[in-house]
mmCIF file of C-alpha atoms in Angstrom:
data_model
loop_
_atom_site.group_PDB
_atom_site.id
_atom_site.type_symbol
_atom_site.label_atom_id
_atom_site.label_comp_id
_atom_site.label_asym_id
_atom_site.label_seq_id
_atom_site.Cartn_x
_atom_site.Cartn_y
_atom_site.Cartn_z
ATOM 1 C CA UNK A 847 178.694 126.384 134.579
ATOM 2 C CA UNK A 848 178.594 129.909 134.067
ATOM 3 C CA UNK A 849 182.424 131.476 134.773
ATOM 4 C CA UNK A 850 181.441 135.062 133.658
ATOM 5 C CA UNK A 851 178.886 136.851 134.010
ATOM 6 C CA UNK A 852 176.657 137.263 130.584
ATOM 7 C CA UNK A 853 175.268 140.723 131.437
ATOM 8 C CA UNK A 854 177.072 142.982 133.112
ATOM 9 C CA UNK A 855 176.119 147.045 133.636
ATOM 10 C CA UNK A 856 179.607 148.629 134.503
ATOM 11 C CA UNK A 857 179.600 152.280 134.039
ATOM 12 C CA UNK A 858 183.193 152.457 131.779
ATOM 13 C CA UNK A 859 182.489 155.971 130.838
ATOM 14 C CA UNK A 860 181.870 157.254 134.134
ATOM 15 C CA UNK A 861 186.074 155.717 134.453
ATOM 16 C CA UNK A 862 187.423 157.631 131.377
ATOM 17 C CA UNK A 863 188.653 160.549 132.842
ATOM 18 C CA UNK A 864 190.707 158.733 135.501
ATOM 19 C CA UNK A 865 191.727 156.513 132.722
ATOM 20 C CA UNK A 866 193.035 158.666 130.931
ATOM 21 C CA UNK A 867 195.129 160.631 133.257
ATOM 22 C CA UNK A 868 195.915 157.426 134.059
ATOM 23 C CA UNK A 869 198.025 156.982 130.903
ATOM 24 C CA UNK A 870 199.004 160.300 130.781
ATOM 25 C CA UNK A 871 200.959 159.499 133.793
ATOM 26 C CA UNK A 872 202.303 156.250 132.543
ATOM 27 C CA UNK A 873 203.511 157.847 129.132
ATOM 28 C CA UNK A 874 205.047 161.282 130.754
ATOM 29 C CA UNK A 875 207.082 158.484 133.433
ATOM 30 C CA UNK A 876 207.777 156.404 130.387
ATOM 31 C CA UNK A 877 209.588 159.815 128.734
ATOM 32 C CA UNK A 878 211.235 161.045 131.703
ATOM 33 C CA UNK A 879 212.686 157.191 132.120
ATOM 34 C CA UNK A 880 213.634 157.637 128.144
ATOM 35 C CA UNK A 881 215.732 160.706 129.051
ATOM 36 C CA UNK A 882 217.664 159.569 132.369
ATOM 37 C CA UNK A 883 218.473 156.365 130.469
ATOM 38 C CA UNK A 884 219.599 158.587 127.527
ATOM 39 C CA UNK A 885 217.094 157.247 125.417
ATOM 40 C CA UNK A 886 216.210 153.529 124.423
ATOM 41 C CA UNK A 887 218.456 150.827 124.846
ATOM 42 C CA UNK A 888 219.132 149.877 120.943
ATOM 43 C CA UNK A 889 220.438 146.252 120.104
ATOM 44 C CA UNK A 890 222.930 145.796 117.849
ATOM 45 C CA UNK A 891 220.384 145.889 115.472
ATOM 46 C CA UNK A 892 219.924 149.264 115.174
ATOM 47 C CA UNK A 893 223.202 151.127 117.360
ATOM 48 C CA UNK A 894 225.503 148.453 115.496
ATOM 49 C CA UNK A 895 228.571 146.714 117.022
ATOM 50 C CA UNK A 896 229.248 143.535 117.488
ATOM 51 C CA UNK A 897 227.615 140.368 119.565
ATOM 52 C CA UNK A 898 229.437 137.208 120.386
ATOM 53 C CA UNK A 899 228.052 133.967 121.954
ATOM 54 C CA UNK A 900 229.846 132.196 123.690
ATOM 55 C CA UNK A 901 229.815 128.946 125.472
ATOM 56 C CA UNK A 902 231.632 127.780 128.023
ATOM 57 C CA UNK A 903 232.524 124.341 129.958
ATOM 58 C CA UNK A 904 233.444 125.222 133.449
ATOM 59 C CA UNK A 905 231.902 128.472 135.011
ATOM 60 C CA UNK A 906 233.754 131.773 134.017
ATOM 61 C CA UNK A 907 233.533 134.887 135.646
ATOM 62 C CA UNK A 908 232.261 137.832 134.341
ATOM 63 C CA UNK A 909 235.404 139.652 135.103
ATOM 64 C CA UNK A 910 237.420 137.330 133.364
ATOM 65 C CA UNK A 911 235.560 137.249 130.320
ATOM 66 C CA UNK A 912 235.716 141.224 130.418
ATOM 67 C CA UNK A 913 239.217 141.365 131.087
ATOM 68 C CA UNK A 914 239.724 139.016 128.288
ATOM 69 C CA UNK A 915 237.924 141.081 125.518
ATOM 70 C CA UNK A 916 239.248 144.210 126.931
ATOM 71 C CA UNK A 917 242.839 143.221 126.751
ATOM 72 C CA UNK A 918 242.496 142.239 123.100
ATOM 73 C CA UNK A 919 240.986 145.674 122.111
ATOM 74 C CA UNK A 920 236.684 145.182 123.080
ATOM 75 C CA UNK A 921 236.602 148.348 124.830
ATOM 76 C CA UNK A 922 233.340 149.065 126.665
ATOM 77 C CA UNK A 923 232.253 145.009 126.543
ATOM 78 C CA UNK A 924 228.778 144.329 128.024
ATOM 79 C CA UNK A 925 228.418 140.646 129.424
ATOM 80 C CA UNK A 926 225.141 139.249 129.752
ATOM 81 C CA UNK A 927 224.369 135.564 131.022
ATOM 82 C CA UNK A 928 222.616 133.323 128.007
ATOM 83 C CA UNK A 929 221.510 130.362 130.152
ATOM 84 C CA UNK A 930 224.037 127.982 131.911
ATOM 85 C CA UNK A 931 227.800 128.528 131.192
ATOM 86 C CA UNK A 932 226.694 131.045 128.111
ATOM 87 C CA UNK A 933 227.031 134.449 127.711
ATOM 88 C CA UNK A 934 226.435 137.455 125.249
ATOM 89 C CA UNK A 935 228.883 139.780 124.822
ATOM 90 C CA UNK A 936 228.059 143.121 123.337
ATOM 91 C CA UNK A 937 230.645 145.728 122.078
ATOM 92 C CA UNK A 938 230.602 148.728 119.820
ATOM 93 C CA UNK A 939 233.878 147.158 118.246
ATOM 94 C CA UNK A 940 232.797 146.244 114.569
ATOM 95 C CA UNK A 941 236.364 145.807 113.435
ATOM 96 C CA UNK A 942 237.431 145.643 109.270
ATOM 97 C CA UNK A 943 235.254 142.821 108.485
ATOM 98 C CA UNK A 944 233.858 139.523 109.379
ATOM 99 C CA UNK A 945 236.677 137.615 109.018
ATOM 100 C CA UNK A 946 238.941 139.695 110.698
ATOM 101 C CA UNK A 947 236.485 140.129 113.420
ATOM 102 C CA UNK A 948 235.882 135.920 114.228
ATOM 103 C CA UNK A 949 240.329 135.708 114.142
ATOM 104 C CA UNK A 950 240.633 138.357 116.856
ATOM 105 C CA UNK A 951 237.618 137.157 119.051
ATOM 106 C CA UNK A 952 239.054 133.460 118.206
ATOM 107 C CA UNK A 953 242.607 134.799 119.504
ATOM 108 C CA UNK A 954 241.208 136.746 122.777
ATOM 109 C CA UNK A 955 239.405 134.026 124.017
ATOM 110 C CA UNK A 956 242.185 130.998 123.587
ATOM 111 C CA UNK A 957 244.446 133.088 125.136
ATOM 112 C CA UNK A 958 242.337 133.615 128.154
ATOM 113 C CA UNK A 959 240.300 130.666 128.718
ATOM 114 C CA UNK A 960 242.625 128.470 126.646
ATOM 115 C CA UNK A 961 241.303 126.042 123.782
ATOM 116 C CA UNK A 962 238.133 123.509 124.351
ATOM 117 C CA UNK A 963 237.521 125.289 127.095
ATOM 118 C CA UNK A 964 234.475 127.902 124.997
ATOM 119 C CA UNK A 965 232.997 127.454 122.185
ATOM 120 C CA UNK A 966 232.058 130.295 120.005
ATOM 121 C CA UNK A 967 228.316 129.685 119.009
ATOM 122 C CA UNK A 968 227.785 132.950 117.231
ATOM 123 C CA UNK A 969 229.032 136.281 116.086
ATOM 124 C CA UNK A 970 227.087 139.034 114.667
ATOM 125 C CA UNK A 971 228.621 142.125 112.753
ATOM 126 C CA UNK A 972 226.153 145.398 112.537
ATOM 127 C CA UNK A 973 227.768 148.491 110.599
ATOM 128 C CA UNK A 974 226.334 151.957 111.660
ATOM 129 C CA UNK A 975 224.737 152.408 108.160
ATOM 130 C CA UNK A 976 222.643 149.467 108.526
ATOM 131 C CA UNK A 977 221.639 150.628 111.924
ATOM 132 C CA UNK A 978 220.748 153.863 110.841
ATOM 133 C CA UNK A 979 218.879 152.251 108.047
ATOM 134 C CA UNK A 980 216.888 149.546 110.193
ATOM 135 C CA UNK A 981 215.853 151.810 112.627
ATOM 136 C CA UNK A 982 214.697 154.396 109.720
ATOM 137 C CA UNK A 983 212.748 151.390 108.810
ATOM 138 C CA UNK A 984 211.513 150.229 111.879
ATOM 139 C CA UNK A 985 209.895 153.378 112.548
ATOM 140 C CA UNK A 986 208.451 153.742 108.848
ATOM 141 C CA UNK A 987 206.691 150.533 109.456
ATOM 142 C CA UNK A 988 204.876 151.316 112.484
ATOM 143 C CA UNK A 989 203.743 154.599 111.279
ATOM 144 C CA UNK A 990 202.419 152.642 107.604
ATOM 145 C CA UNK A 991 200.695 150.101 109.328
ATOM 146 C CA UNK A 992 199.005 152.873 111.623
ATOM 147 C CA UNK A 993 198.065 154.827 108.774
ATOM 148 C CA UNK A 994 196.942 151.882 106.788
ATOM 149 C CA UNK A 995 194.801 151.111 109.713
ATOM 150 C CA UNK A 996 193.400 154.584 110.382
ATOM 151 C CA UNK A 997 192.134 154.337 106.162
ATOM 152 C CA UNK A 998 190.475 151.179 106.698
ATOM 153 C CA UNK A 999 188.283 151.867 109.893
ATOM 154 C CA UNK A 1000 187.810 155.064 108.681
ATOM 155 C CA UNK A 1001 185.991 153.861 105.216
ATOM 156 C CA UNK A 1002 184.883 150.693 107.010
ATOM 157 C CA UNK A 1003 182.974 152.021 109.746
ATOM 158 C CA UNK A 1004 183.662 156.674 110.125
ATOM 159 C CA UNK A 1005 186.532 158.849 110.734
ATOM 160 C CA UNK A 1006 185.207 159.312 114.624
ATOM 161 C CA UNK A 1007 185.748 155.364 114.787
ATOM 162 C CA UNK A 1008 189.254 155.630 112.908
ATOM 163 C CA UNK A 1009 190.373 158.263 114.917
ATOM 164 C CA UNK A 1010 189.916 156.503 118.420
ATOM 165 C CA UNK A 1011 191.114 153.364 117.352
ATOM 166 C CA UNK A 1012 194.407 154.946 116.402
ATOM 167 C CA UNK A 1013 194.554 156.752 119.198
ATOM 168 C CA UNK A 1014 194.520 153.571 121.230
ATOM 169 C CA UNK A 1015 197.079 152.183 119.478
ATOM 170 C CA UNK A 1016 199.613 154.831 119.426
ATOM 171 C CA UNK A 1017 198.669 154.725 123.563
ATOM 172 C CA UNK A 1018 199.740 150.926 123.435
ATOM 173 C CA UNK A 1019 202.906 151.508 122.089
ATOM 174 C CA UNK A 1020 203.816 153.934 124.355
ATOM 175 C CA UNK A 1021 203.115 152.248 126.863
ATOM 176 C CA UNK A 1022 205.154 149.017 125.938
ATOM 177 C CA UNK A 1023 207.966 151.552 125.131
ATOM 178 C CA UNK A 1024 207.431 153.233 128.761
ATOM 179 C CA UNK A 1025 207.652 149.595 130.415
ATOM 180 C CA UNK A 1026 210.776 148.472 128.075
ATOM 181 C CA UNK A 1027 212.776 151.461 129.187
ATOM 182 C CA UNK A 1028 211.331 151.354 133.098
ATOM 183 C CA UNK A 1029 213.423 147.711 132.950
ATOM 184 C CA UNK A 1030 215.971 148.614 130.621
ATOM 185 C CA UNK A 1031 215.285 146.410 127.961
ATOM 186 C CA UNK A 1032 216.759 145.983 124.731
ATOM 187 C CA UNK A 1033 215.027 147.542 121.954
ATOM 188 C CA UNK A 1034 215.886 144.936 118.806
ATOM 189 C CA UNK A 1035 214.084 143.857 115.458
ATOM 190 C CA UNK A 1036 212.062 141.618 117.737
ATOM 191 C CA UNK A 1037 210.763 144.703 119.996
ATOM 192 C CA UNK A 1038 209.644 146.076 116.477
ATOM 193 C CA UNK A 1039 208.133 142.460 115.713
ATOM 194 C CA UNK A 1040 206.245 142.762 119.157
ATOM 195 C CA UNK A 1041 204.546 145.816 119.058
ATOM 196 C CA UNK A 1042 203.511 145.589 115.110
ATOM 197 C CA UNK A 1043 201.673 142.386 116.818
ATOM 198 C CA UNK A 1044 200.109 144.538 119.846
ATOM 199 C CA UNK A 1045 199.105 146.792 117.009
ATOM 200 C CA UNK A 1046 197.084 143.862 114.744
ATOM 201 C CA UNK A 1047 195.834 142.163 118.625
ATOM 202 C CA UNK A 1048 194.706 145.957 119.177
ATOM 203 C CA UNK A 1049 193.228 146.779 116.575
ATOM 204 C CA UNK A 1050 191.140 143.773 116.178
ATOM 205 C CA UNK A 1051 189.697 143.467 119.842
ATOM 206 C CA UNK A 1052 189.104 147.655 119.577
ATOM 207 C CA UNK A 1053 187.037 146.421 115.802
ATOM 208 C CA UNK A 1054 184.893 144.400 117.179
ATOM 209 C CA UNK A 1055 183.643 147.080 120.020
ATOM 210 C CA UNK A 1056 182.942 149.503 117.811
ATOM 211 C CA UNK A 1057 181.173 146.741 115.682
ATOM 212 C CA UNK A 1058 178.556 146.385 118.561
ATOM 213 C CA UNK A 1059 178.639 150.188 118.982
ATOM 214 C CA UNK A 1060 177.295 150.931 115.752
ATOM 215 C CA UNK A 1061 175.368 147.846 115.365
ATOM 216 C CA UNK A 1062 173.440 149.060 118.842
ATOM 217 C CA UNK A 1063 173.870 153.176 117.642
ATOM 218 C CA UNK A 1064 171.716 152.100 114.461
ATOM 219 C CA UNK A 1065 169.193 150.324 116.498
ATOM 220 C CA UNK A 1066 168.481 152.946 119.477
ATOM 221 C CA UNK A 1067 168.791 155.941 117.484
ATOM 222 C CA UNK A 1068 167.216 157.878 120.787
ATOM 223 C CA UNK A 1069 169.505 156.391 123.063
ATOM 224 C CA UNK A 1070 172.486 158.509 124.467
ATOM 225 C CA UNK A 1071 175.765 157.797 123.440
ATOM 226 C CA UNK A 1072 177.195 156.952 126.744
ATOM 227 C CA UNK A 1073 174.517 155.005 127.025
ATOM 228 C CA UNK A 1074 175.169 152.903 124.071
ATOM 229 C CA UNK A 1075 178.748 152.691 124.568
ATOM 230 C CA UNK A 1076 178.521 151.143 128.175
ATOM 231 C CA UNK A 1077 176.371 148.878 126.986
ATOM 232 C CA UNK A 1078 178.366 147.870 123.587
ATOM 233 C CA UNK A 1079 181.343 147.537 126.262
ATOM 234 C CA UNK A 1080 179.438 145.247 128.363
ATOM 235 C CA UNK A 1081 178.374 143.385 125.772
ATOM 236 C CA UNK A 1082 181.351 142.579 124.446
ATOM 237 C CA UNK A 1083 183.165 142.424 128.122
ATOM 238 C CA UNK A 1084 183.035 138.636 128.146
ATOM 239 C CA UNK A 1085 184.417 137.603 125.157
ATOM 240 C CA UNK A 1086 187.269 140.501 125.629
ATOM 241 C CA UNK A 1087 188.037 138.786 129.041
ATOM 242 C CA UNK A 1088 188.096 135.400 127.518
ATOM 243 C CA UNK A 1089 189.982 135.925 124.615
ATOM 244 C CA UNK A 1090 193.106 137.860 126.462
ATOM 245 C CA UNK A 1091 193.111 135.733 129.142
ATOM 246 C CA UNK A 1092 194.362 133.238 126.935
ATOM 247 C CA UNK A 1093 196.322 135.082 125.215
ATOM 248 C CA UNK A 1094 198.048 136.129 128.600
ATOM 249 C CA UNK A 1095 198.189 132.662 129.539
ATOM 250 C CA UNK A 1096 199.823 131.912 126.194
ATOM 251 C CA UNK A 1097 202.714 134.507 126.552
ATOM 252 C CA UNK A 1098 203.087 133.260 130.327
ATOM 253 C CA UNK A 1099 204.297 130.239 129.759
ATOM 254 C CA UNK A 1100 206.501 131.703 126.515
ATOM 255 C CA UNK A 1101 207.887 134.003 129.353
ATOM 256 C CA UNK A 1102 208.766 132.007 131.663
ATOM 257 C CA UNK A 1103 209.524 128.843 129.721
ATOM 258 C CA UNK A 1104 210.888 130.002 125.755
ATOM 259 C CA UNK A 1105 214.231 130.739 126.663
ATOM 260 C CA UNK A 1106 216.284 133.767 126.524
ATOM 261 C CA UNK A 1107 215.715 134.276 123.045
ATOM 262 C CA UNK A 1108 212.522 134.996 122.981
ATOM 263 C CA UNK A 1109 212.165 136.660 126.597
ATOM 264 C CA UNK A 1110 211.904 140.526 126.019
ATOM 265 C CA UNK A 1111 209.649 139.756 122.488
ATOM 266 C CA UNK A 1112 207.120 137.796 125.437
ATOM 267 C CA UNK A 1113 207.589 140.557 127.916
ATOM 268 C CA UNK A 1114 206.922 143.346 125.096
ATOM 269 C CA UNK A 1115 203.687 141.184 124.294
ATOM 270 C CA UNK A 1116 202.341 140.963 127.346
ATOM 271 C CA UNK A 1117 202.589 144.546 128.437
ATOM 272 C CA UNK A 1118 201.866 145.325 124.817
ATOM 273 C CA UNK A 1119 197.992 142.695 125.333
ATOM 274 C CA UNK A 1120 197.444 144.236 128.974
ATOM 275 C CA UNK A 1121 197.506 147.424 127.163
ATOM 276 C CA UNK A 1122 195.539 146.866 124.459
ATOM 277 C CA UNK A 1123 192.669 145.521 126.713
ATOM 278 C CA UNK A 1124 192.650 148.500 128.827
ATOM 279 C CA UNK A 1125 192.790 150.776 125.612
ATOM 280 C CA UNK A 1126 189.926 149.133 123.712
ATOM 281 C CA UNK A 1127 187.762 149.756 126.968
ATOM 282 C CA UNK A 1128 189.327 152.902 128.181
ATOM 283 C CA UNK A 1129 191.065 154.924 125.699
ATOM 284 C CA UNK A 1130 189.393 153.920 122.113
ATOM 285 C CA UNK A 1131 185.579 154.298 123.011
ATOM 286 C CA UNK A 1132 185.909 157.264 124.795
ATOM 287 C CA UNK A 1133 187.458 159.241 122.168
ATOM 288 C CA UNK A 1134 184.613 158.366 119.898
ATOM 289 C CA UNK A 1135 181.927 159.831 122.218
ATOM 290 C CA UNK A 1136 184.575 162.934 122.786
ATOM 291 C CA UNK A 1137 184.398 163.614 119.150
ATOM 292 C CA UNK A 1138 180.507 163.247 119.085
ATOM 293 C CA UNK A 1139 180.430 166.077 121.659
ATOM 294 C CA UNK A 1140 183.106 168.205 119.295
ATOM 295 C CA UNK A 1141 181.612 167.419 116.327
ATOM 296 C CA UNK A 1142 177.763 165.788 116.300
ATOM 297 C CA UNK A 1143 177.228 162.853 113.893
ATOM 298 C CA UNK A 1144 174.102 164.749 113.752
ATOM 299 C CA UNK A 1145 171.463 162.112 114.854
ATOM 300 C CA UNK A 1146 169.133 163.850 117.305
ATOM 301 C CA UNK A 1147 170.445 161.596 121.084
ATOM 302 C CA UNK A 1148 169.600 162.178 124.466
ATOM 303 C CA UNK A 1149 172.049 164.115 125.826
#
């Protein structure tokens, strides 16, 4: 049984303009959200602070558990639920050290909720030197790996190739970035986890397009470029389909099923997958014919 269609003839560079302005409009909402939300929303991972999980045995209110930390000196406490009877609370309050830290969270919450009524599961300490210094490096390796990419397509395959294949990725992360702030996600060491894997699920899928395009360039050296780009894409349009659609189906069930732990790292993937689909297709290829127009590989095509 045949589910999709082994020859296709969609015209995807008639699409590219739309596309792109398509993006365009995507990234410029994802900047203006960046600015009214004062930029991302940093984990303790890279704004430091302090996060404590706790557990508790009879439903608590938020408001209590605010009031609590408040009292005891947790000014500006965020309280997010962590499953049934769980919560995280987030504060700026780093305190002297560890120690002193797990005594005065210990303290605040037996004197509010009393004692075996909570049980403290976790509590992370994040000075803002090591902040400063993960997000320095956070940054560093997204912008190695996309340089390390850009050198390998461009002496694997030529600097046209390299060129829109980085383009497409730098799209993709703006784009996951545009979608994180839109819901006000939290921007941790996992976010950074998730998009250096959009970048490698990019990258790859985009690899083996422009595989087919120069396979089919070499072939048909009379054929025009658009030509042999909308056919490369349609070519290859099957096993792209297949291949993120499980994928998606994959991250689906992580989504809805993983746990709290792992839900914005899933929702950062998925975006990040949908994206890198519709930047292989849309964004990557193009740029390769726009750079043929600007500057001619120098094969005589049909315009």
């Amino acid at each position: 049984m045949e589910i999709l269609k082994t020859e296709t003839h969609y015209n995807f560079v008639k699409l590219m303009k739309p596309t792109v302005i398509l993006s365009l409009a995507v990234i410029i909402i994802g900047i203006a959200s960046l600015i009214w939300h004062g930029g991302p929303n940093f984990g303790i991972d890279f704004s430091g602070g302090t996060l404590i999980q706790i557990k508790f045995k009879n439903a608590t209110h938020t408001d209590k558990i605010r009031s609590a930390f408040q009292s005891s000196g947790f000014e500006g406490s965020i309280i997010q639920d962590y499953g049934p009877l769980e919560v995280i609370v987030r504060t700026p309050e780093r305190g002297q050290n560890a120690a002193s830290l797990t005594t005065d969270v210990e303290k605040a919450a037996q004197t509010a909720f009393g004692a075996g009524n909570y049980e403290i599961r976790r509590i992370e300490m994040v000075g803002p030197k090591v902040g400063r210094d993960l997000t320095r490096k956070a940054i560093l390796a997204i912008i190695f790996s996309w340089i390390g990419i850009l050198v390998y397509v461009g002496i694997r395959f030529e600097f046209r190739y390299a060129l829109g294949g980085i383009i497409a990725l730098v799209h993709d992360v703006l784009v996951t970035i545009t979608f994180l702030s839109l819901f006000d996600k939290e921007f941790d060491l996992n976010i950074v986890a998730a998009l250096l894997t959009i970048i490698g699920y990019s990258i790859n899928d985009t690899i083996v397009i422009f595989d087919r395009i120069r396979e089919n360039a070499r072939k048909n050296i009379k054929q025009s470029l658009n030509d042999i780009i909308n056919a490369s894409v349609n070519q290859t349009l099957s096993r792209t389909i297949l291949t993120s659609f499980t994928v998606f189906i994959v991250l689906l069930v992580l989504f809805f099923f993983g746990g709290q732990v792992i839900h914005d790292f899933t929702f950062a993937l998925i975006v990040g997958t949908l994206s890198g689909v519709y930047s292989t297709v849309f964004i990557a290829s193009p740029i390769v014919l726009l750079f043929e127009k600007i500057r001619p590989s120098g094969l005589k095509r049909k315009k």
